[in-house]
């Protein structure tokens, strides 16, 4: 072999080493990003939320980027945010609850009907509504954990049952806002507004944020929260490690039902009246917020804070596109893209633990 051949061979080897080094570095960077997103699943929706606010702020200026407009988004998503918190708990256990909207409306109807049909004091009627929501959650949890029925089928059936119960019991009667305001203002408590530096908040918004913060702490810092993640990750392994899977699932569905009942109370405050036909799309909206928020539909991974970010992303797109004068269908288009992208990112992130 000549000196020229040796030289060319040496050059090729060095080039191959540089390519391998570059590929290794590239893989190392992607691996670190993947791991960071796996550890902090709420990071992706937070980045998307901030980017959305910045983009619409640049396009719309002060019409969008103002305390009033930004807090208006919070007011618009407060119901979805509360229901999404309930949905998040169930999805973290690798389940799904299609009945959250029906539980919410049924609870609100009970609060209104107990007050105006039976003359029960409004505070007691509210407690009755919260109890009904919790009982609905217990039924779902018992069927899923004890009877071992699929969550999708159970909640699909209970959604129809609770919805029919709502219509039959209320006789499709709407209790008007004027009646509530005059005789039982506590039912509209969550709609009470207060202003801070040009930003308008409601009691419902404060409750939503407080609920997310408290649930986030409970899920991360208590034994019950760790059990929820363990059941969602692998129920059989959790059972073998000493977790009472049945009790955990029942408690999750009961808490979800209770939160939905609070959402029903907040719904009365939001629309002012008690309507058996309101909140019909809460099921899909809550799942949308959870998925965009980075909570895995396979269970065991995600942050409940992400569900709030997911709800806010939907709110930002809805308000921003409306202020731009765009057709309402574009909102559904972009939300659909975000849902598919969120699931794709989740699948990519899950490869870390594969």
PDB file of C-alpha atoms in Angstrom, residues 89-90 92-93 137 141-142 144-146 219 223-232 235 238-239 242-256:
ATOM      1  CA  UNK A  89     -57.282  11.644  38.477  1.00  0.00           C
ATOM      2  CA  UNK A  90     -59.117   8.899  36.588  1.00  0.00           C
ATOM      3  CA  UNK A  92     -53.742   8.701  35.903  1.00  0.00           C
ATOM      4  CA  UNK A  93     -55.116   5.290  36.959  1.00  0.00           C
ATOM      5  CA  UNK A 137     -68.377   8.506  41.433  1.00  0.00           C
ATOM      6  CA  UNK A 141     -65.476   3.171  40.981  1.00  0.00           C
ATOM      7  CA  UNK A 142     -67.223   0.093  42.371  1.00  0.00           C
ATOM      8  CA  UNK A 144     -64.519  -0.662  37.671  1.00  0.00           C
ATOM      9  CA  UNK A 145     -62.635  -1.999  40.715  1.00  0.00           C
ATOM     10  CA  UNK A 146     -64.898  -4.693  42.194  1.00  0.00           C
ATOM     11  CA  UNK A 219     -50.459  13.416  44.281  1.00  0.00           C
ATOM     12  CA  UNK A 223     -48.961   7.896  50.041  1.00  0.00           C
ATOM     13  CA  UNK A 224     -52.394   8.008  48.398  1.00  0.00           C
ATOM     14  CA  UNK A 225     -50.994  10.031  45.504  1.00  0.00           C
ATOM     15  CA  UNK A 226     -48.134   7.569  44.996  1.00  0.00           C
ATOM     16  CA  UNK A 227     -50.664   4.738  45.028  1.00  0.00           C
ATOM     17  CA  UNK A 228     -52.651   6.466  42.263  1.00  0.00           C
ATOM     18  CA  UNK A 229     -49.558   6.635  40.046  1.00  0.00           C
ATOM     19  CA  UNK A 230     -48.608   3.049  40.926  1.00  0.00           C
ATOM     20  CA  UNK A 231     -52.053   1.708  39.985  1.00  0.00           C
ATOM     21  CA  UNK A 232     -51.951   3.572  36.678  1.00  0.00           C
ATOM     22  CA  UNK A 235     -52.073  -2.367  38.759  1.00  0.00           C
ATOM     23  CA  UNK A 238     -48.979  -2.270  42.697  1.00  0.00           C
ATOM     24  CA  UNK A 239     -51.162  -4.999  44.235  1.00  0.00           C
ATOM     25  CA  UNK A 242     -49.055  -3.881  49.037  1.00  0.00           C
ATOM     26  CA  UNK A 243     -51.269  -1.233  47.418  1.00  0.00           C
ATOM     27  CA  UNK A 244     -55.005  -1.779  47.897  1.00  0.00           C
ATOM     28  CA  UNK A 245     -55.926  -1.304  44.249  1.00  0.00           C
ATOM     29  CA  UNK A 246     -59.699  -1.596  44.717  1.00  0.00           C
ATOM     30  CA  UNK A 247     -59.811   0.963  47.505  1.00  0.00           C
ATOM     31  CA  UNK A 248     -57.557   3.333  45.574  1.00  0.00           C
ATOM     32  CA  UNK A 249     -59.712   3.145  42.440  1.00  0.00           C
ATOM     33  CA  UNK A 250     -62.951   3.663  44.365  1.00  0.00           C
ATOM     34  CA  UNK A 251     -61.465   6.674  46.183  1.00  0.00           C
ATOM     35  CA  UNK A 252     -60.275   8.164  42.870  1.00  0.00           C
ATOM     36  CA  UNK A 253     -63.695   7.868  41.232  1.00  0.00           C
ATOM     37  CA  UNK A 254     -65.445   9.197  44.361  1.00  0.00           C
ATOM     38  CA  UNK A 255     -63.117  12.208  44.508  1.00  0.00           C
ATOM     39  CA  UNK A 256     -63.642  12.728  40.782  1.00  0.00           C
TER      40      UNK A 256
END
